[in-house]
C-alpha cells in the first residue's frame, strides 16, 4: 500500500525533492522496497507514453517480460545489501523495448522510511554502437558476410552439434577463377561489384542453416550442416558452380569469371575447424590446377601439399590466433666504427610442441595461402614501432629493415599497409628499408617500377636482398629506385680464400660505388671476412660475428650495454678511452 497522507510541510518537502529528481537522469522513479511506483519524472512519463496516474502501479509493469527476473533480483539485492547497484534492462515504450541502465539506491524519506530511487540512462545509442562494432569485427566490410573469425565460431558450433548427433557435414571453399583480370582490366570498383554480386548469388543458393563467409580476396567458404554424402556434395557444389558461371553485368560490362570449389568433410578429413578449412583450400587449389570450373573433394593422395604440410598450414592459422609468431632482430653494423646502425627484422614461429619452426618451412606456405599478407602487415607495423624503443635506448638515429615477400609486394593494399605503418609509428620514411628479392622485381617489372616509385615517394629506401643470386640482368639497377644492395652470404662464406667469390664481391662493391648505393655484406662470421669486405669499401656488415637474430629485449640490452664495443678496432677504443 502507499504511505498515508503526509502533512503540508512534508508534501512540500517531497515535491521539492521530486522537482530536483526531474533532471537527474533520462528516467527517474521513486518506489517502495517492493517496486511500487511513488514518483515518476515527467521525462519518464513522456518516454514511456504512460498516464500520470501510473504512480501507484508496480515498476515491473513497464519492464519487458524477459527482464522481469533481472529487475526482481536487482531490487532485492539492493535491499539486502543496503548498497547501490546498477542493472541493464529493457523498458516498454510505444515503438519498441528500449535498453536502460538503472542505478538503484536506497534512501530514507521525510518519515524516515526506506524507499528506492532508480535513475536511468538511455543505452540505445551505446548498444547500437557496440552492436555495430561487433558486426564490423565479425563481418566482411565489402559483402557483409561473416569473416574468418565468425566462420571459425560457426564451424565449431556445427562440430559440436555433429558430435552429439553423429551427423557429418562439409566445408566448401569457393574461389573465383581468373578474377585478377577483372581488377586489372576494369578496376577495383568493378571488381568489388562482382564480389558483392557473387556473394549475393552464393547466399541465395545456400540454405538458411548454411554459413557463407568471405575469407579473403576472391575466396568464400560455405559450411554445409548435414551435407556429407557424395550425392549431397555433388548437388550443392553443382549449384554453387552454376550460379557463378552466369555472366556478371556491371557498369555496362559483361564479365565471365566462374569458380573452382574444394570440399572437406567432417569427420573423415579433419575434426577441427582449422584443418577442415585448410583441407578444403588444398582441394580448391587442386581444382584450379586441374582445369578450373570444377569441384574437388579433399584427398591426402592428390589434393595439393603433402599431409604434413597441410597439418602445418592448419597449425599456422591457429598460431595467428594464439600469438605464436614473434619478431627477432639481427644487428646491421657499421663496418668501420662497428656501431649498430640498424636491425633486420626476421619472423619466427614458436610452436608449443614443435618448438621453433624454421622460416623455410612456414614462409612458403604463408606465401601460397595468402597468410603472408596478414603476417607481413603485422611485422612491418610492429618493427616500425619497435625501432622507436631501440632509438630511445641508443639515443641516436637507427633504421629498421623489413623483408617484403613477393605476394605482399603484388598485393593491391601494400601501399596502404606501408602508410599505416609509417603513420602509426611516427617514423621518418628514411628510417625504413624494405628488402625485396631480384626475382620479385622481375615477375612484373612494369608493376614493380610503379610500386617502387611510390615507395620512394614515401622516402622509404629499397634494398635488393640476396643480391647476385637472382636474375643476371643489371638493367633494373638503373630502372628502379634502389638504395641498398645486400651481398648474399653465399659469396661471403668462403672469403677470403675463394678467388671467385672475392671477384664477385669486388665487382658488386665497385658497381655500388659508381651507382652511389650502400652495400651490406650478409653472413659475416669471422674477423677475416669482416676485414676483407671492410677494406674493399663495404659500408655495413651483418652476420653471426656481430650478432645473431635476437629477441627485442636482447637487442635493447645490446644497445644499452654497448655489447659490440669490443669489436671496435683497437685504435678507436683507445681514442674513446
Coordinates of C-alpha atoms in Angstrom, one line a residue:
X1 CA 0.0 0.0 0.0
X2 CA 1.0 3.6 -0.5
X3 CA 2.1 5.6 2.6
X4 CA -0.6 7.5 4.4
X5 CA -1.3 11.2 3.5
X6 CA 1.6 13.5 4.6
X7 CA 1.3 16.9 6.3
X8 CA 1.6 20.0 4.2
X9 CA 5.3 20.7 5.0
X10 CA 6.1 17.1 4.3
X11 CA 4.3 17.2 0.9
X12 CA 6.1 20.4 0.1
X13 CA 9.5 18.9 1.0
X14 CA 8.7 15.8 -1.1
X15 CA 7.6 17.9 -4.0
X16 CA 10.8 19.9 -3.9
X17 CA 12.8 16.6 -4.0
X18 CA 10.7 15.4 -6.9
X19 CA 11.4 18.6 -8.8
X20 CA 15.1 18.1 -8.3
X21 CA 14.8 14.5 -9.5
X22 CA 13.3 15.6 -12.8
X23 CA 16.7 16.3 -14.3
X24 CA 18.7 13.6 -12.5
X25 CA 18.5 11.2 -15.5
X26 CA 16.8 10.2 -18.7
X27 CA 14.2 8.5 -16.4
X28 CA 13.7 8.7 -12.7
X29 CA 11.5 6.7 -10.3
X30 CA 10.9 6.5 -6.6
X31 CA 9.4 3.3 -5.5
X32 CA 8.7 1.3 -2.4
X33 CA 11.1 -1.5 -1.5
X34 CA 8.8 -3.9 -3.4
X35 CA 8.9 -1.7 -6.6
X36 CA 5.6 0.1 -6.3
X37 CA 5.9 3.5 -8.0
X38 CA 5.7 6.6 -5.8
X39 CA 7.0 9.1 -8.2
X40 CA 7.9 9.1 -11.9
X41 CA 9.7 12.0 -13.6
X42 CA 7.9 13.8 -16.4
X43 CA 10.5 12.6 -18.9
X44 CA 9.8 9.0 -17.7
X45 CA 6.1 9.5 -18.4
X46 CA 6.7 11.0 -21.8
X47 CA 9.2 8.4 -22.8
X48 CA 7.0 5.5 -21.7
X49 CA 3.8 7.2 -23.0
X50 CA 2.2 6.3 -19.7
X51 CA -0.6 8.1 -18.0
X52 CA 0.5 10.2 -15.0
X53 CA -1.7 8.1 -12.8
X54 CA 0.6 5.1 -13.3
X55 CA 2.0 6.2 -10.0
X56 CA 0.9 3.5 -7.6
X57 CA 1.4 0.8 -10.2
X58 CA 4.3 -1.7 -10.0
X59 CA 7.5 -0.8 -11.8
X60 CA 7.5 -4.3 -13.2
X61 CA 4.6 -3.2 -15.4
X62 CA 6.9 -1.1 -17.6
X63 CA 9.7 -3.7 -17.8
X64 CA 10.0 -6.1 -20.7
X65 CA 8.8 -9.6 -19.8
X66 CA 12.1 -11.3 -20.4
X67 CA 13.8 -8.8 -18.0
X68 CA 11.4 -9.2 -15.1
X69 CA 13.7 -11.6 -13.2
X70 CA 16.6 -9.1 -13.7
X71 CA 14.5 -6.3 -12.1
X72 CA 13.4 -8.5 -9.2
X73 CA 16.9 -9.7 -8.4
X74 CA 18.3 -6.1 -8.6
X75 CA 15.7 -4.6 -6.2
X76 CA 16.1 -7.5 -3.7
X77 CA 19.9 -7.3 -3.9
X78 CA 19.9 -3.6 -3.1
X79 CA 17.6 -4.0 -0.2
X80 CA 19.5 -7.0 1.2
X81 CA 23.0 -5.5 0.7
X82 CA 21.9 -2.0 1.7
X83 CA 24.1 -0.7 -1.1
X84 CA 23.5 0.8 -4.5
X85 CA 23.7 -1.3 -7.7
X86 CA 23.5 -0.9 -11.5
X87 CA 21.4 -3.0 -13.8
X88 CA 20.7 -3.0 -17.5
X89 CA 17.2 -3.9 -18.7
X90 CA 14.6 -3.0 -21.3
X91 CA 11.6 -0.8 -20.6
X92 CA 8.4 -0.9 -22.7
X93 CA 8.0 2.2 -25.0
X94 CA 5.3 2.7 -27.6
X95 CA 7.6 1.7 -30.5
X96 CA 10.0 -0.9 -29.1
X97 CA 11.6 -2.1 -25.9
X98 CA 14.5 0.3 -25.1
X99 CA 17.6 -0.5 -23.1
X100 CA 18.3 1.5 -20.0
X101 CA 21.0 1.4 -17.4
X102 CA 19.3 1.9 -14.0
X103 CA 21.2 2.9 -10.8
X104 CA 19.2 1.6 -7.9
X105 CA 19.9 3.0 -4.5
X106 CA 18.2 3.2 -1.1
X107 CA 17.3 6.5 0.7
X108 CA 15.1 7.5 3.6
X109 CA 12.1 9.8 3.0
X110 CA 10.9 12.5 5.3
X111 CA 9.1 9.9 7.5
X112 CA 12.4 8.0 7.9
X113 CA 11.1 5.1 5.9
X114 CA 13.3 3.4 3.3
X115 CA 12.4 3.9 -0.4
X116 CA 14.2 3.0 -3.6
X117 CA 15.5 5.6 -6.1
X118 CA 16.0 4.5 -9.7
X119 CA 17.9 6.8 -12.1
X120 CA 18.1 5.6 -15.6
X121 CA 20.3 6.3 -18.6
X122 CA 19.1 5.5 -22.2
X123 CA 21.5 3.0 -23.6
X124 CA 20.1 2.9 -27.1
X125 CA 23.0 4.7 -28.8
X126 CA 25.6 2.8 -26.8
X127 CA 24.1 -0.6 -27.6
X128 CA 23.8 0.4 -31.3
X129 CA 27.4 1.4 -31.3
X130 CA 28.5 -1.8 -29.6
X131 CA 26.4 -3.9 -32.0
X132 CA 27.9 -2.1 -34.9
X133 CA 31.5 -2.7 -33.6
X134 CA 30.7 -6.4 -33.0
X135 CA 29.3 -6.6 -36.6
X136 CA 32.4 -4.9 -38.0
X137 CA 34.7 -7.3 -36.1
X138 CA 32.9 -10.4 -37.3
X139 CA 31.8 -9.4 -40.9
X140 CA 33.5 -8.6 -44.1
X141 CA 33.0 -4.9 -44.9
X142 CA 32.5 -5.4 -48.7
X143 CA 30.0 -8.2 -48.8
X144 CA 28.6 -8.1 -45.2
X145 CA 29.2 -11.8 -45.0
X146 CA 30.8 -13.4 -41.9
X147 CA 34.6 -13.1 -41.9
X148 CA 37.2 -15.7 -40.9
X149 CA 36.7 -15.0 -37.2
X150 CA 33.0 -15.6 -37.2
X151 CA 33.4 -18.5 -39.6
X152 CA 35.6 -20.3 -37.1
X153 CA 33.0 -19.9 -34.4
X154 CA 30.2 -21.2 -36.7
X155 CA 32.3 -24.3 -37.7
X156 CA 33.0 -25.0 -34.0
X157 CA 29.2 -24.9 -33.3
X158 CA 28.5 -27.2 -36.2
X159 CA 31.2 -29.6 -35.0
X160 CA 29.7 -29.6 -31.5
X161 CA 26.3 -30.5 -33.0
X162 CA 27.8 -33.1 -35.3
X163 CA 29.4 -34.8 -32.3
X164 CA 26.1 -35.0 -30.5
X165 CA 24.1 -36.1 -33.5
X166 CA 26.6 -38.3 -35.2
X167 CA 25.8 -36.5 -38.5
X168 CA 28.7 -35.3 -40.7
X169 CA 28.9 -32.1 -42.6
X170 CA 31.0 -30.5 -45.4
X171 CA 33.1 -27.3 -45.7
X172 CA 33.5 -25.9 -49.2
X173 CA 36.0 -23.3 -50.3
X174 CA 34.9 -21.4 -53.4
X175 CA 37.5 -19.4 -55.3
X176 CA 36.6 -17.3 -58.3
X177 CA 38.5 -18.2 -61.5
X178 CA 40.6 -15.5 -63.2
X179 CA 39.2 -12.8 -61.0
X180 CA 42.5 -10.9 -61.2
X181 CA 41.7 -9.9 -64.8
X182 CA 38.7 -8.0 -63.6
X183 CA 40.6 -5.8 -61.2
X184 CA 43.5 -5.4 -63.6
X185 CA 41.3 -4.7 -66.7
X186 CA 38.3 -2.9 -65.3
X187 CA 39.5 -1.5 -62.0
X188 CA 38.8 -2.4 -58.4
X189 CA 35.3 -0.7 -58.1
X190 CA 34.1 -3.1 -60.8
X191 CA 35.9 -6.0 -59.1
X192 CA 34.2 -5.1 -55.8
X193 CA 30.8 -5.0 -57.5
X194 CA 31.5 -8.5 -58.9
X195 CA 32.4 -9.8 -55.5
X196 CA 29.2 -8.3 -53.9
X197 CA 27.1 -9.9 -56.6
X198 CA 28.9 -13.3 -56.3
X199 CA 28.3 -13.2 -52.5
X200 CA 24.6 -12.5 -53.1
X201 CA 24.3 -15.3 -55.6
X202 CA 26.0 -17.8 -53.3
X203 CA 24.0 -16.8 -50.3
X204 CA 20.7 -17.2 -52.3
X205 CA 21.8 -20.7 -53.4
X206 CA 22.5 -21.9 -49.9
X207 CA 20.0 -22.8 -47.2
X208 CA 19.4 -20.6 -44.1
X209 CA 21.1 -23.2 -42.0
X210 CA 24.3 -22.9 -44.0
X211 CA 27.0 -20.4 -43.3
X212 CA 28.7 -18.4 -46.1
X213 CA 31.8 -16.4 -45.3
X214 CA 34.3 -14.3 -47.2
X215 CA 37.8 -15.2 -46.1
X216 CA 40.0 -13.2 -48.5
X217 CA 40.2 -11.6 -51.9
X218 CA 38.0 -13.7 -54.2
X219 CA 37.6 -16.7 -51.8
X220 CA 34.5 -17.7 -49.9
X221 CA 33.8 -20.6 -47.5
X222 CA 30.5 -22.4 -47.1
X223 CA 29.7 -24.6 -44.1
X224 CA 27.0 -27.1 -45.0
X225 CA 25.5 -28.9 -42.0
X226 CA 24.0 -32.3 -42.8
X227 CA 25.8 -32.4 -46.2
X228 CA 28.2 -35.3 -46.1
X229 CA 27.4 -37.9 -48.7
X230 CA 28.9 -37.9 -52.2
X231 CA 25.5 -37.3 -53.8
X232 CA 24.7 -34.4 -51.4
X233 CA 28.0 -32.7 -52.0
X234 CA 27.7 -33.1 -55.8
X235 CA 24.2 -31.5 -55.7
X236 CA 25.2 -28.5 -53.6
X237 CA 28.5 -27.8 -55.3
X238 CA 26.9 -28.1 -58.7
X239 CA 24.5 -25.3 -57.7
X240 CA 27.4 -23.2 -56.4
X241 CA 29.3 -23.6 -59.6
X242 CA 26.3 -23.0 -61.8
X243 CA 25.3 -19.7 -60.1
X244 CA 28.8 -18.3 -60.7
X245 CA 29.0 -19.4 -64.3
X246 CA 26.3 -16.9 -65.4
X247 CA 27.8 -13.6 -66.6
X248 CA 28.0 -10.6 -64.3
X249 CA 26.6 -7.3 -65.7
X250 CA 28.5 -4.4 -64.1
X251 CA 28.6 -0.8 -65.4
X252 CA 27.9 -1.9 -68.9
X253 CA 30.5 -4.7 -68.9
X254 CA 29.6 -8.4 -69.3
X255 CA 32.0 -10.4 -67.2
X256 CA 32.6 -14.1 -67.0
X257 CA 34.6 -15.5 -64.1
X258 CA 33.3 -18.9 -63.0
X259 CA 34.7 -20.6 -59.9
X260 CA 36.5 -23.7 -58.5
X261 CA 35.4 -25.5 -55.4
X262 CA 37.3 -27.6 -52.8
X263 CA 35.5 -29.7 -50.2
X264 CA 36.5 -31.3 -47.0
X265 CA 34.2 -33.5 -44.9
X266 CA 33.8 -33.9 -41.1
X267 CA 35.0 -36.2 -39.6
X268 CA 36.6 -38.1 -42.4
X269 CA 39.1 -35.4 -43.4
X270 CA 39.5 -33.5 -40.1
X271 CA 37.9 -32.9 -36.8
X272 CA 38.7 -29.3 -36.1
X273 CA 37.8 -26.1 -37.9
X274 CA 41.3 -25.1 -38.9
X275 CA 42.2 -28.3 -40.6
X276 CA 38.8 -28.6 -42.3
X277 CA 39.3 -25.2 -43.9
X278 CA 42.9 -25.9 -44.8
X279 CA 42.0 -29.2 -46.4
X280 CA 39.2 -27.5 -48.4
X281 CA 41.7 -24.9 -49.5
X282 CA 44.1 -27.6 -50.7
X283 CA 41.3 -29.3 -52.6
X284 CA 40.3 -26.0 -54.2
X285 CA 43.9 -25.4 -55.3
X286 CA 43.8 -28.8 -56.9
X287 CA 40.6 -27.9 -58.7
X288 CA 42.2 -24.8 -60.1
X289 CA 45.4 -26.7 -61.1
X290 CA 43.4 -29.4 -63.0
X291 CA 41.2 -27.2 -65.2
X292 CA 39.2 -24.8 -63.0
X293 CA 35.4 -24.5 -63.0
X294 CA 35.1 -27.8 -61.1
X295 CA 34.8 -29.3 -57.7
X296 CA 37.4 -31.5 -56.0
X297 CA 36.9 -33.3 -52.7
X298 CA 39.9 -33.4 -50.4
X299 CA 42.2 -36.5 -50.6
X300 CA 45.7 -36.6 -49.0
X301 CA 46.8 -38.6 -52.0
X302 CA 46.4 -35.8 -54.6
X303 CA 45.0 -32.6 -53.1
X304 CA 47.9 -30.2 -53.1
X305 CA 50.7 -30.3 -50.5
X306 CA 51.7 -33.4 -48.6
X307 CA 49.8 -34.3 -45.4
X308 CA 52.5 -32.9 -43.1
X309 CA 52.4 -29.5 -44.9
X310 CA 48.6 -29.5 -44.6
X311 CA 48.9 -30.0 -40.9
X312 CA 51.5 -27.3 -40.6
X313 CA 49.2 -24.9 -42.6
X314 CA 46.4 -25.7 -40.2
X315 CA 48.6 -25.0 -37.3
X316 CA 49.6 -21.7 -38.8
X317 CA 46.1 -20.3 -38.6
X318 CA 45.9 -21.5 -35.0
X319 CA 49.3 -19.8 -34.4
X320 CA 48.0 -16.4 -35.6
X321 CA 45.1 -16.6 -33.2
X322 CA 47.3 -17.7 -30.3
X323 CA 50.0 -15.1 -30.9
X324 CA 52.8 -17.7 -31.5
X325 CA 54.5 -15.6 -34.2
X326 CA 57.2 -13.2 -33.0
X327 CA 59.9 -10.9 -34.4
X328 CA 63.6 -11.2 -34.0
X329 CA 66.2 -8.6 -34.9
X330 CA 69.7 -9.0 -36.3
X331 CA 72.1 -6.1 -36.0
X332 CA 73.4 -4.4 -39.1
X333 CA 76.8 -2.9 -38.1
X334 CA 78.9 -0.1 -39.5
X335 CA 81.9 -1.9 -41.0
X336 CA 84.3 0.9 -39.9
X337 CA 83.0 2.0 -36.4
X338 CA 81.4 -1.3 -35.5
X339 CA 78.4 0.6 -34.2
X340 CA 74.9 -0.9 -34.7
X341 CA 73.3 1.2 -37.4
X342 CA 70.1 -0.7 -37.7
X343 CA 68.3 -4.1 -37.5
X344 CA 66.9 -6.6 -40.0
X345 CA 63.5 -7.9 -38.9
X346 CA 63.1 -11.6 -39.0
X347 CA 59.9 -13.5 -38.4
X348 CA 59.9 -16.5 -36.0
X349 CA 57.3 -19.1 -35.1
X350 CA 57.4 -20.7 -31.7
X351 CA 55.1 -23.7 -31.8
X352 CA 54.0 -25.1 -28.3
X353 CA 55.1 -28.7 -29.3
X354 CA 57.2 -28.3 -32.4
X355 CA 59.4 -25.6 -30.9
X356 CA 60.9 -23.0 -33.3
X357 CA 59.6 -23.8 -36.8
X358 CA 62.2 -22.7 -39.4
X359 CA 61.0 -19.9 -41.7
X360 CA 61.9 -22.1 -44.7
X361 CA 59.0 -24.3 -43.7
X362 CA 56.3 -21.8 -42.9
X363 CA 57.0 -18.8 -45.2
X364 CA 56.3 -20.7 -48.5
X365 CA 53.0 -22.0 -47.0
X366 CA 52.0 -18.5 -45.9
X367 CA 53.0 -17.2 -49.3
X368 CA 50.8 -19.8 -51.0
X369 CA 47.7 -19.4 -48.9
X370 CA 47.9 -15.6 -48.5
X371 CA 48.5 -15.5 -44.8
X372 CA 51.8 -13.8 -45.6
X373 CA 49.8 -10.6 -46.2
X374 CA 48.4 -10.6 -42.7
X375 CA 51.8 -11.6 -41.1
X376 CA 53.7 -9.2 -43.3
X377 CA 51.5 -6.2 -42.3
X378 CA 51.8 -7.1 -38.6
X379 CA 55.6 -7.4 -38.9
X380 CA 56.0 -4.1 -40.8
X381 CA 54.0 -2.1 -38.2
X382 CA 55.5 -3.9 -35.2
X383 CA 59.0 -3.4 -36.5
X384 CA 58.5 0.3 -37.0
X385 CA 57.1 0.7 -33.5
X386 CA 60.0 -1.3 -32.0
X387 CA 62.5 0.9 -33.7
X388 CA 61.2 3.9 -31.7
X389 CA 62.1 2.0 -28.5
X390 CA 65.5 1.0 -29.9
X391 CA 66.3 4.6 -30.6
X392 CA 65.3 5.8 -27.1
X393 CA 67.8 3.3 -25.6
X394 CA 70.6 4.0 -28.2
X395 CA 70.0 7.8 -28.0
X396 CA 70.8 8.1 -31.7
X397 CA 69.0 7.5 -35.1
X398 CA 68.8 3.9 -36.3
X399 CA 66.9 2.2 -39.1
X400 CA 64.8 -0.9 -39.4
X401 CA 65.0 -3.3 -42.4
X402 CA 61.9 -5.4 -43.2
X403 CA 61.6 -8.2 -45.8
X404 CA 58.7 -7.9 -48.3
X405 CA 57.5 -11.1 -49.8
X406 CA 56.5 -11.5 -53.4
X407 CA 52.8 -11.8 -52.6
X408 CA 52.9 -8.8 -50.3
X409 CA 54.6 -6.8 -53.0
X410 CA 51.9 -7.7 -55.5
X411 CA 49.0 -7.1 -53.1
X412 CA 47.0 -4.1 -54.1
X413 CA 46.8 -3.0 -50.5
X414 CA 50.5 -3.0 -49.8
X415 CA 51.0 0.8 -50.1
X416 CA 48.1 1.3 -47.6
X417 CA 49.8 -1.1 -45.2
X418 CA 53.1 0.8 -45.7
X419 CA 51.3 4.2 -45.0
X420 CA 49.7 2.8 -41.9
X421 CA 53.0 1.5 -40.5
X422 CA 54.7 4.8 -41.1
X423 CA 51.8 6.9 -39.7
X424 CA 51.2 4.7 -36.7
X425 CA 54.9 4.6 -35.7
X426 CA 55.7 8.2 -36.5
X427 CA 59.0 7.1 -38.2
X428 CA 60.6 9.1 -40.9
X429 CA 60.5 7.2 -44.2
X430 CA 64.3 7.3 -44.4
X431 CA 64.5 5.1 -41.3
X432 CA 62.7 2.2 -43.1
X433 CA 64.4 -0.1 -45.5
X434 CA 62.3 -2.5 -47.4
X435 CA 64.1 -5.7 -48.6
X436 CA 62.9 -7.2 -51.9
X437 CA 64.5 -10.0 -53.9
X438 CA 65.5 -9.7 -57.5
X439 CA 63.0 -12.4 -58.6
X440 CA 60.1 -10.4 -57.1
X441 CA 61.0 -7.3 -59.2
X442 CA 61.3 -9.3 -62.4
X443 CA 58.0 -11.1 -62.2
X444 CA 56.3 -7.9 -63.4
X445 CA 58.8 -5.1 -64.0
X446 CA 56.2 -2.6 -65.0
X447 CA 54.2 -3.1 -61.8
X448 CA 57.5 -3.2 -59.8
X449 CA 58.6 0.1 -61.2
X450 CA 55.3 1.8 -60.3
X451 CA 55.2 0.4 -56.8
X452 CA 58.9 1.1 -56.1
X453 CA 58.5 4.7 -57.3
X454 CA 55.5 5.2 -54.9
X455 CA 57.6 3.6 -52.1
X456 CA 60.4 6.1 -52.8
X457 CA 57.9 9.0 -52.7
X458 CA 57.4 8.0 -49.1
X459 CA 61.1 8.3 -48.6
X460 CA 61.4 4.5 -47.8
X461 CA 64.7 3.0 -49.0
X462 CA 64.7 -0.1 -51.2
X463 CA 67.2 -2.9 -50.7
X464 CA 67.9 -5.8 -53.1
X465 CA 68.1 -8.9 -50.9
X466 CA 70.4 -11.8 -51.7
X467 CA 72.0 -9.7 -54.5
X468 CA 73.7 -11.8 -57.2
X469 CA 71.6 -15.0 -56.7
X470 CA 68.7 -13.9 -59.0
X471 CA 68.5 -12.6 -62.5
X472 CA 71.7 -11.8 -64.3
X473 CA 70.4 -8.6 -65.9
X474 CA 71.5 -5.5 -64.1
X475 CA 69.3 -3.2 -66.0
X476 CA 66.9 -2.9 -63.1
X477 CA 69.6 -1.1 -61.0
X478 CA 69.2 1.8 -63.4
X479 CA 65.5 1.5 -63.9
X480 CA 64.4 1.1 -60.3
X481 CA 65.0 3.5 -57.3
X482 CA 67.3 1.1 -55.4
X483 CA 69.3 2.4 -52.4
X484 CA 70.9 -0.7 -50.9
X485 CA 72.5 -3.9 -52.2
X486 CA 72.8 -6.9 -49.8
X487 CA 75.6 -9.3 -50.9
X488 CA 74.3 -12.8 -50.4
X489 CA 76.0 -15.0 -47.7
X490 CA 76.9 -17.5 -50.4
X491 CA 79.5 -15.1 -51.7
X492 CA 80.9 -14.3 -48.2
X493 CA 81.1 -17.8 -46.8
X494 CA 84.4 -18.8 -48.4
X495 CA 86.2 -15.5 -48.1
X496 CA 88.9 -14.6 -48.1
X497 CA 90.2 -17.9 -49.6
X498 CA 87.9 -18.1 -52.7
X499 CA 89.1 -16.1 -55.6
X500 CA 85.8 -16.3 -57.5
X501 CA 83.8 -15.2 -54.5
X502 CA 86.3 -12.4 -54.0
X503 CA 86.0 -11.3 -57.6
X504 CA 82.2 -11.2 -57.3
X505 CA 82.3 -9.2 -54.1
X506 CA 84.7 -6.7 -55.6
X507 CA 82.6 -6.3 -58.7
X508 CA 79.4 -5.7 -56.6
X509 CA 81.2 -3.1 -54.4
X510 CA 82.7 -1.4 -57.4
X511 CA 79.3 -1.3 -59.1
X512 CA 77.6 0.1 -56.0
X513 CA 80.3 2.8 -55.6
X514 CA 79.6 4.1 -59.1
X515 CA 75.8 3.9 -58.7
X516 CA 76.1 5.6 -55.2
X517 CA 74.5 2.6 -53.5
X518 CA 75.0 1.3 -49.9
X519 CA 76.2 -2.3 -49.5
X520 CA 75.5 -4.8 -46.7
X521 CA 77.6 -8.0 -46.6
X522 CA 75.4 -10.8 -45.2
X523 CA 76.7 -13.9 -43.4
X524 CA 79.9 -12.4 -41.9
X525 CA 81.1 -14.9 -39.3
X526 CA 84.8 -14.3 -39.0
X527 CA 87.2 -11.4 -38.4
X528 CA 88.9 -12.2 -41.6
X529 CA 85.7 -11.9 -43.6
X530 CA 84.9 -8.6 -41.9
X531 CA 88.4 -7.1 -42.6
X532 CA 88.2 -8.3 -46.2
X533 CA 84.9 -6.6 -47.1
X534 CA 85.7 -3.5 -45.0
X535 CA 89.0 -2.9 -46.7
X536 CA 87.2 -3.1 -50.1
X537 CA 84.7 -0.3 -49.2
X538 CA 81.7 -2.3 -47.9
X539 CA 79.6 0.0 -45.7
X540 CA 77.8 -2.4 -43.5
X541 CA 78.1 -6.0 -42.2
X542 CA 75.5 -8.4 -40.9
X543 CA 76.1 -11.9 -39.5
X544 CA 76.9 -14.1 -36.5
X545 CA 80.1 -12.3 -35.9
X546 CA 78.3 -9.1 -34.9
X547 CA 75.1 -10.7 -33.7
X548 CA 72.7 -13.5 -34.3
X549 CA 68.9 -12.8 -34.7
X550 CA 67.7 -11.9 -31.2
X551 CA 64.5 -11.0 -29.3
X552 CA 63.7 -7.4 -28.9
X553 CA 64.7 -7.4 -25.2
X554 CA 68.1 -8.8 -26.1
X555 CA 68.6 -6.2 -28.8
X556 CA 67.7 -3.4 -26.3
X557 CA 70.3 -4.8 -23.9
X558 CA 72.9 -4.8 -26.7
X559 CA 72.2 -1.2 -27.4
X560 CA 72.1 -0.1 -23.8
X561 CA 75.3 -2.0 -22.7
X562 CA 77.2 -1.4 -26.0
X563 CA 77.8 -5.1 -26.2
X564 CA 79.6 -4.7 -29.5
X565 CA 82.1 -2.1 -28.3
X566 CA 84.8 -4.8 -28.1
X567 CA 84.5 -5.3 -31.9
X568 CA 85.9 -1.8 -32.4
X569 CA 89.4 -1.5 -33.8
X570 CA 92.0 -1.2 -31.0
X571 CA 93.0 2.3 -32.0
X572 CA 89.3 3.6 -31.9
X573 CA 88.8 2.1 -28.4
X574 CA 92.0 3.9 -27.2
X575 CA 90.8 7.2 -28.6
X576 CA 87.5 6.8 -26.8
X577 CA 89.2 6.0 -23.5

